Each structure stands twice: as structure tokens, then as C-alpha cells.
Short mmCIF file of C-alpha atoms (C1' of nucleotides) in Angstrom, two decimals:
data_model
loop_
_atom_site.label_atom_id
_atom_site.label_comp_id
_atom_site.label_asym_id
_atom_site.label_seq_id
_atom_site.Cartn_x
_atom_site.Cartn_y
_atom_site.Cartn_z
CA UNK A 1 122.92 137.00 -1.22
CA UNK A 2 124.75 134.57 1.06
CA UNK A 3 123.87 134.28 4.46
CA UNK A 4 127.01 136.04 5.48
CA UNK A 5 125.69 139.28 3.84
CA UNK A 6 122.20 138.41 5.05
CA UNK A 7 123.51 138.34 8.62
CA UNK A 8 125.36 141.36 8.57
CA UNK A 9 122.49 143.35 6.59
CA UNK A 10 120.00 141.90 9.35
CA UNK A 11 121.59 142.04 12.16
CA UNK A 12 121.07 138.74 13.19
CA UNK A 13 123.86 135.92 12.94
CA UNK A 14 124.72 133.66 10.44
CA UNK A 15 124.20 131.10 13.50
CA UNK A 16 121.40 132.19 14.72
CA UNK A 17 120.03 132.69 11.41
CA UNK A 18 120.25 128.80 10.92
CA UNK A 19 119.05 128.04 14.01
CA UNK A 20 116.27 130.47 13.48
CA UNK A 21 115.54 128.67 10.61
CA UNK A 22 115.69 124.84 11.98
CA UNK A 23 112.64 125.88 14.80
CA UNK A 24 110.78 127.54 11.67
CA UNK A 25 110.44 130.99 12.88
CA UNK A 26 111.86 132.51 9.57
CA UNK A 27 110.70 130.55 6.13
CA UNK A 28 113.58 127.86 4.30
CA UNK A 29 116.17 129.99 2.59
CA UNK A 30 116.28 128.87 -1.17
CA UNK A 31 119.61 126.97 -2.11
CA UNK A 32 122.10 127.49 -5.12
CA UNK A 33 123.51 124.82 -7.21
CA UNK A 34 126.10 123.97 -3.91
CA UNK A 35 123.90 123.80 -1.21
CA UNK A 36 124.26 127.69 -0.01
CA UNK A 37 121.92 129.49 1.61
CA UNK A 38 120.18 132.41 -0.47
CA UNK A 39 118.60 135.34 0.88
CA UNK A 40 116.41 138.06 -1.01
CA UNK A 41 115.66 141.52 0.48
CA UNK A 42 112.77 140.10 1.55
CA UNK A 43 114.31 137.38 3.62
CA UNK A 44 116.17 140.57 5.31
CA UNK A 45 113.58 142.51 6.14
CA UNK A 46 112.04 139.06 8.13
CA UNK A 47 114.98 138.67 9.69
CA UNK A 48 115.43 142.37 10.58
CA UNK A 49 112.02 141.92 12.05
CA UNK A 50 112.36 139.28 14.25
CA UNK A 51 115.97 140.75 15.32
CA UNK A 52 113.51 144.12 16.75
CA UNK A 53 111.04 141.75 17.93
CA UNK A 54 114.21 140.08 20.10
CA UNK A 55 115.37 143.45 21.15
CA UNK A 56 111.79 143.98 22.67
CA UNK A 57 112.33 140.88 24.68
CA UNK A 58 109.45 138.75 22.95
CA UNK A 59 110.34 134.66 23.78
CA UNK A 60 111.27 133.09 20.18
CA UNK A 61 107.80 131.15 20.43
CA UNK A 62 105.63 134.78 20.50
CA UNK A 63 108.29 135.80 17.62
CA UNK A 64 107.02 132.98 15.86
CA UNK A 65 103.29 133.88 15.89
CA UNK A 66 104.45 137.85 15.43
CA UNK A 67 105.88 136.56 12.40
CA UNK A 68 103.01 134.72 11.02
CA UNK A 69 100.43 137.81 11.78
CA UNK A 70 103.01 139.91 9.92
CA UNK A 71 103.25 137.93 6.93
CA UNK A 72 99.41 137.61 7.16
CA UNK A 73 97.72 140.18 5.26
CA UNK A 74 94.43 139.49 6.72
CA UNK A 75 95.35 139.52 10.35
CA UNK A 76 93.69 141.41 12.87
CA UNK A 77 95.07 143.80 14.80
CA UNK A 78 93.73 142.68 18.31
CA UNK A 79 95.65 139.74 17.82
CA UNK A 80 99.04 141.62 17.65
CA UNK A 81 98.05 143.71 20.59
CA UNK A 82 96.92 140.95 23.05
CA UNK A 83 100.46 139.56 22.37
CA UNK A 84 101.70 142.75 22.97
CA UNK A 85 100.15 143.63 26.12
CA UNK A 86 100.91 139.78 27.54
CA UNK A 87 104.61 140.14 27.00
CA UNK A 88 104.31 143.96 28.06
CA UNK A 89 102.75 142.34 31.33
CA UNK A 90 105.44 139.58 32.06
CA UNK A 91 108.21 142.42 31.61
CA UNK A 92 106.40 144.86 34.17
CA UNK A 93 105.94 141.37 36.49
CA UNK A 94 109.77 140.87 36.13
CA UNK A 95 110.88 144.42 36.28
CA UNK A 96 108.78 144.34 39.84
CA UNK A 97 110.89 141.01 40.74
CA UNK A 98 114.11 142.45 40.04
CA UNK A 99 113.42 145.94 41.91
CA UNK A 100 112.54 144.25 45.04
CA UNK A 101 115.69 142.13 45.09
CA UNK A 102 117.72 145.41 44.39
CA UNK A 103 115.68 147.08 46.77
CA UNK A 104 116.42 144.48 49.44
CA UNK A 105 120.07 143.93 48.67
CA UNK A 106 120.88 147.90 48.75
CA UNK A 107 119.01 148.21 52.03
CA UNK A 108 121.36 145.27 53.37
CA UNK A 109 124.42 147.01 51.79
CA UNK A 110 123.77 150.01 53.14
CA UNK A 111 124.50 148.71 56.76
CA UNK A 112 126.95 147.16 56.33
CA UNK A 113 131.08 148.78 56.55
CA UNK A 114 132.74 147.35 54.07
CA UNK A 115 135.76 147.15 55.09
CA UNK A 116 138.44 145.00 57.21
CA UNK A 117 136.06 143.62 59.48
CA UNK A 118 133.87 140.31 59.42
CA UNK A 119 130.95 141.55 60.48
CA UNK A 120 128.52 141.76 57.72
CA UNK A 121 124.73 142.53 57.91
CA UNK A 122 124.38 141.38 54.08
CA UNK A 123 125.57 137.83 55.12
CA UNK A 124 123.21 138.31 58.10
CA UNK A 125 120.23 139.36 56.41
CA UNK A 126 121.15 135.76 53.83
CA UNK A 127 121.30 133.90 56.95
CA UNK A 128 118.66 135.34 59.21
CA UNK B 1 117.55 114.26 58.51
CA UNK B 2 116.65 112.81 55.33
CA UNK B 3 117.07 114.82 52.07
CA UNK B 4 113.46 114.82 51.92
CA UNK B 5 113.25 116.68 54.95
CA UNK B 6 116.04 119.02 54.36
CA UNK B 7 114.34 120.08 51.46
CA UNK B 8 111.15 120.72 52.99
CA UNK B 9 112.79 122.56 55.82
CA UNK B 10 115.12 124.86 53.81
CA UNK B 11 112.90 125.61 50.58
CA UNK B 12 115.45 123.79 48.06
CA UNK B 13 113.89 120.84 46.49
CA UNK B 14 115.59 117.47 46.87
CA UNK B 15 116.82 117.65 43.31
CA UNK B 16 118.55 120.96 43.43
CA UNK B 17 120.12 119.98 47.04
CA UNK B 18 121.70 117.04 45.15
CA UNK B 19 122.60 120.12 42.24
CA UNK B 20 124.08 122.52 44.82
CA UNK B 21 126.14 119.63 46.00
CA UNK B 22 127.11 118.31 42.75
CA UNK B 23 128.31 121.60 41.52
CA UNK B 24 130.33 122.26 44.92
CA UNK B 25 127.97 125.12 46.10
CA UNK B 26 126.82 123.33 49.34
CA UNK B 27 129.26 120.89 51.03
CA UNK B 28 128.58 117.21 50.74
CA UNK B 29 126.22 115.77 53.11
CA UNK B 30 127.15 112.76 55.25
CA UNK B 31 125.72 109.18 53.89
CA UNK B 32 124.04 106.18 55.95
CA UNK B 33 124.95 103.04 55.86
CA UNK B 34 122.24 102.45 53.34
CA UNK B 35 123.92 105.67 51.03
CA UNK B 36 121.37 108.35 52.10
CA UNK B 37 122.59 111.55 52.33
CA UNK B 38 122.01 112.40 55.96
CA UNK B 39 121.49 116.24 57.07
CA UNK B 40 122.43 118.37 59.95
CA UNK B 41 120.61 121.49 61.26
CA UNK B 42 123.71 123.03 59.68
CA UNK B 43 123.14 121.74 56.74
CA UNK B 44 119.63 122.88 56.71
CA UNK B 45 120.78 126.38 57.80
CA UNK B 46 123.59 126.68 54.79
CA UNK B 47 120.37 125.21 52.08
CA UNK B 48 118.46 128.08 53.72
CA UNK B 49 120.96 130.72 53.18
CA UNK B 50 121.45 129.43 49.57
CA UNK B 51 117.91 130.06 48.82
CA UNK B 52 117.87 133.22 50.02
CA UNK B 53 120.60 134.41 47.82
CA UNK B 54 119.08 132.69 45.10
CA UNK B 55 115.83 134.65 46.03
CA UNK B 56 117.32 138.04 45.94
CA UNK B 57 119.00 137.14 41.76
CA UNK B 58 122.63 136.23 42.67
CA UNK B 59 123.82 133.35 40.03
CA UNK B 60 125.41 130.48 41.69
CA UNK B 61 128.80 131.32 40.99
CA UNK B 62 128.03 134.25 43.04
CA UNK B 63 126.60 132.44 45.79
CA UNK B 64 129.29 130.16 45.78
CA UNK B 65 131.74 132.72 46.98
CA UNK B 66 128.69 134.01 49.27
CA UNK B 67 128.55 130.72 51.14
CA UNK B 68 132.78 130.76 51.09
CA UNK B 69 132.62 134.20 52.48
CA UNK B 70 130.01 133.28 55.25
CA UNK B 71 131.78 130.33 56.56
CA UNK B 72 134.92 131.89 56.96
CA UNK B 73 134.56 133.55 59.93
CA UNK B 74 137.62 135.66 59.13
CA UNK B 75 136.38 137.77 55.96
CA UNK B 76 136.83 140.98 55.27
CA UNK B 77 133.02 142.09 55.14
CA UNK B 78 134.38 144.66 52.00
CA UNK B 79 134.35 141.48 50.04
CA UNK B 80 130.70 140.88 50.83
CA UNK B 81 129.79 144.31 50.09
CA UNK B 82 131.74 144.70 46.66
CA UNK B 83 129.87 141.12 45.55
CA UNK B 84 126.71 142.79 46.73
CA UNK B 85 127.20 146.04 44.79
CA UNK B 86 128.26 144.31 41.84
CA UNK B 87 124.79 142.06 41.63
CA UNK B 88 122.96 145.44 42.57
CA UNK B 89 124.53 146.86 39.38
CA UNK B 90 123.76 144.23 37.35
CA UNK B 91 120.22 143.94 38.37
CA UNK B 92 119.97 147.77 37.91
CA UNK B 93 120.92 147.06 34.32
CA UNK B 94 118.87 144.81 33.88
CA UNK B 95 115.85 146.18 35.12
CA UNK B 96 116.68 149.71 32.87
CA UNK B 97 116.80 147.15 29.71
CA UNK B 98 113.58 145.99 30.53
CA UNK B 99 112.13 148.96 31.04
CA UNK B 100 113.08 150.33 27.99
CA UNK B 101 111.67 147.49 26.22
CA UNK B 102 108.42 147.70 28.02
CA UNK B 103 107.71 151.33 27.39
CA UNK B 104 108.71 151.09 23.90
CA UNK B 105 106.14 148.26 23.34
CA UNK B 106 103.50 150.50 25.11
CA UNK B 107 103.96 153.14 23.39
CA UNK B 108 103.65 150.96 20.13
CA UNK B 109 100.52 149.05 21.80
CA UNK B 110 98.67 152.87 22.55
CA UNK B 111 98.60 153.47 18.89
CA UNK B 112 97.21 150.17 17.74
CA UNK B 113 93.33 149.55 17.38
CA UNK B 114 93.09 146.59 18.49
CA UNK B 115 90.06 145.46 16.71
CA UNK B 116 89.47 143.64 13.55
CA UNK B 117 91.33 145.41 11.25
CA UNK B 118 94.58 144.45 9.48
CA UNK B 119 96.29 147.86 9.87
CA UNK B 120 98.91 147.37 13.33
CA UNK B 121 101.31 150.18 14.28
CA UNK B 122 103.11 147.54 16.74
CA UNK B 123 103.70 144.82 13.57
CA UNK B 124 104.40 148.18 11.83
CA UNK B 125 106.84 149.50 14.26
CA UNK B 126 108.66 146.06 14.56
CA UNK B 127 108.98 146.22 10.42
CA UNK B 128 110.33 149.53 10.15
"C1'" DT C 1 147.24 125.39 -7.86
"C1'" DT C 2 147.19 127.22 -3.66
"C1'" DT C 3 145.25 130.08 -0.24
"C1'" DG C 4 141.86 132.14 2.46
"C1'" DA C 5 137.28 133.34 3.17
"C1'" DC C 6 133.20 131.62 2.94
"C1'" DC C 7 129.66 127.92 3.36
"C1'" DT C 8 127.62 123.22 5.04
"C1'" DT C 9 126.01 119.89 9.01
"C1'" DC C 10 126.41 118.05 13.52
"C1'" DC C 11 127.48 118.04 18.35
"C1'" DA C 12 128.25 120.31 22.72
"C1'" DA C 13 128.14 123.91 26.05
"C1'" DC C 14 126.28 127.62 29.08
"C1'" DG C 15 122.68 128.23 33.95
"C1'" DA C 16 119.13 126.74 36.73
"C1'" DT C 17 115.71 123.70 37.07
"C1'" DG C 18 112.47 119.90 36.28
"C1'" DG C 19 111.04 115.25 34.67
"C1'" DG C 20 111.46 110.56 34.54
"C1'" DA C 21 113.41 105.81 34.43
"C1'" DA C 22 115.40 101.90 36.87
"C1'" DG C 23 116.53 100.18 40.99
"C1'" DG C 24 117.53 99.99 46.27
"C1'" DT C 25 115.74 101.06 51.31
"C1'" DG C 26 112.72 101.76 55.38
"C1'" DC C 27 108.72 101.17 57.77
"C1'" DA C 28 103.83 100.10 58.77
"C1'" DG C 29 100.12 96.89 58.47
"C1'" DA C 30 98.12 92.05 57.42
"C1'" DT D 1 107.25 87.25 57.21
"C1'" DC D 2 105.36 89.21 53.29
"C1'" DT D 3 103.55 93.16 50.92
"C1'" DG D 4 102.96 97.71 49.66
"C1'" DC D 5 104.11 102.34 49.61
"C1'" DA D 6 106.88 106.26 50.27
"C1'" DC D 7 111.24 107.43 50.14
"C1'" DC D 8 116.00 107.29 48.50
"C1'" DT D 9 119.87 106.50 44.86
"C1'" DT D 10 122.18 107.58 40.11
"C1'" DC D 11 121.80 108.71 35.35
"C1'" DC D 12 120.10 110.82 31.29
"C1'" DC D 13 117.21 114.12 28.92
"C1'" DA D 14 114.55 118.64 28.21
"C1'" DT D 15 113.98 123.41 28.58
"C1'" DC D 16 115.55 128.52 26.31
"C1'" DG D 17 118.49 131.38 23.39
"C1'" DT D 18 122.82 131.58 21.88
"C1'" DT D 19 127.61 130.55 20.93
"C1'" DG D 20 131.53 127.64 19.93
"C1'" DG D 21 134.02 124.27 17.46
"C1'" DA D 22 135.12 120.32 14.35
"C1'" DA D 23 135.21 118.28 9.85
"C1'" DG D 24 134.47 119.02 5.41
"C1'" DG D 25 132.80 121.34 0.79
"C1'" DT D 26 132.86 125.82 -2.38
"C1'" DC D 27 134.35 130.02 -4.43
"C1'" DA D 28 137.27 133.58 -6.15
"C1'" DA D 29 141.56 135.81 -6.56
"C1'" DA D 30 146.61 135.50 -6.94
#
DNA sequence: TTTGACCTTCCAACGATGGGAAGGTGCAGA
DNA sequence: TCTGCACCTTCCCATCGTTGGAAGGTCAAA
């Protein structure tokens, strides 16, 4: 399979697939006789997992070491789940960042017209 | 004022206030014979106002047209508001992603041991 | 043989920020 | 006056994840 197929099977680039590659979070593709990249289902299903793994917001660096403990038969599972909780922590941490600055920006929005006029309690509340 | 000072009065380090000017998102700051950039109370006040923006998630393109709209005395506060609702949609977005991601990794977490064992719903889940 | 779709590597960009090098300036103390 | 130190200047590089393009090689079908 070429990594054309690869990508669309996985879900992850043909790009990104190389690049992916180049920072070693998914293992050197074998080559044919040319030089092209050849994937096996196995190669897919990595890639399909760290493509899940990026859709749960994991950095590429914790993908990394989720795809070592996966490919590690003899893992154990408090490792996986420390990693999980950290990143479940950081996105709970930003989720609380970004609700207080929607929080704070509808509460200025809410006072102010909108329309024709130049006074503006958003670009108040910015200047204070 | 030195930059120095500006920074520590506004809460924009001295390398982003050189940033911010280099990118056309504060005006440039007046020079001493020496080549210092020299800063106003002004000046201060606009840095200020750029950090709070900054603060509450817009992108500097966004705060850009902020610091446009709040030194032209003249705007139509509408335009404030519709910039202000867009970013509050945005971060709304974001925020639901996040979410999403968070409680799915939770719910993967509650099923996982944890302990010594190989077996891992969340390296499990992230294979499907 | 030509064409078009694929593949290769390498280099650059985004956005916001930080780090550091190499060199000039300002001011206080000896 | 000299020295030292804290500050300033510009310039380039790094981060993180991803995308884009250029220049060139390969493959298969018409």
C-alpha cells in the first residue's frame, strides 16, 4: 500500500504522515525498489490510532509515549491512565480559561448597543 | 519612558512591545537621540488595552481592528459588538470541542484499572 | 511515448511568544 | 576619567502542529 491509500484508509495525511514519521511517533515505513513508502494494515491501524489519540487533543509528544505503551505488550495500565488523567486535567484547566473569557466578553457585550453610536462599554471594559 | 518601563507598567514584555509594533498592532513609539524607543502614558495605556484583549482570547488580527476601532473616536460601536460576538462564538466552539474531548477521555479513564496490569480500556478505546 | 497521478525531499509559512547573541548607551561609584 | 552593570538595539532561531509549494522521480494506462 502506498502512502496515498494509507492516508486515506487512516485518516491522517500523506503529509502529516511523513512528518509523523520524521519526529518518530509512528515506526519507518518499509520502502519498494523506488524509494516509496509502504504501509501494511498494521501501519494503518497505528496511524488510525494516533489520528483518535489527536482527536482527543493529546500533544504529539504524549501521542508518542501512548504509542509506545500500546505497542508494548507488557505495559501497565496505570501508566496509560496517569497520562490520561494529566491531559484530561490540562483540558478541564483550559476549558475553565476559555469560559471565563467568554463569560467576561458576553457580560461586556451585553451592555453595550450595537449600533450607530461610538459609545462602547466592550472597548471600555479593554481600556478600563 | 523607557521600553523597559512600558513593559513593566502595561504587562507586555519588552519583546512583544517591539512584536506588537513590528507587526503594526501598536503604533511606533518615538526614538531618542541614542535610538530608544521612548513611551508616552498613551502609549502605556494602548499596551494596556492590548493585553487585555489578548487576556480575554482575541488573536491579534482581531485586536488589531480592536485598537483601530478604539482610536477612532467616530465608530460605530455595532462594529465592536459584531467582533465581540464573533470571538464569543469561536471561543464557545472551542470550549464545546474540548469538552467533548475531555468527557470522552473520562469516560475511557473510569473503566481502566489503573494498576499493574496490561489490559487498558483507554489504549483500547483509542485502537478501536 | 506521452500524460497524469502518484511519489520523493527540502524549504517556508502560519501565530504568539521566548531565548540568545553581538553590540551600543546611560548612569553610578571608585 | 575609567569601569562595571543594567539597560537598550537588531537579528536570527525555536517552539507546536500542520499545510503549502517547488523540483524532480515513478508508475500505469492510452
Amino acid at each position: 500500500m502506498n502512502i496515498g491509500q494509507a492516508a486515506e484508509r487512516s485518516g491522517v495525511s500523506a503529509k502529516l504522515i511523513r512528518h509523523y514519521e520524521s519526529i518518530g511517533v509512528v515506526p519507518k515505513a518499509g520502502r519498494s525498489d523506488a524509494g516509496y513508502r509502504i504501509y501494511t494494515e498494521n501501519d494503518v491501524h497505528i496511524l488510525s490510532f494516533v489520528r483518535r489519540a489527536r482527536d482527543l487533543g493529546f500533544s504529539m509528544k504524549e501521542i508518542k509515549k501512548l504509542v509506545g505503551l500500546w505497542r508494548n505488550k507488557s505495559r501497565a495500565s496505570a501508566e496509560v491512565k496517569t497520562l490520561a488523567l494529566q491531559h484530561v486535567k490540562a483540558l478541564d484547566q483550559k476549558i475553565a480559561q476559555l469560559e471565563a473569557m467568554s463569560k467576561s466578553l458576553k457580560q461586556l457585550a451585553r451592555n453595550c448597543h450595537g449600533d450607530g453610536r461610538p459609545e462602547c462599554p466592550i472597548l471600555d471594559g479593554l481600556s478600563e
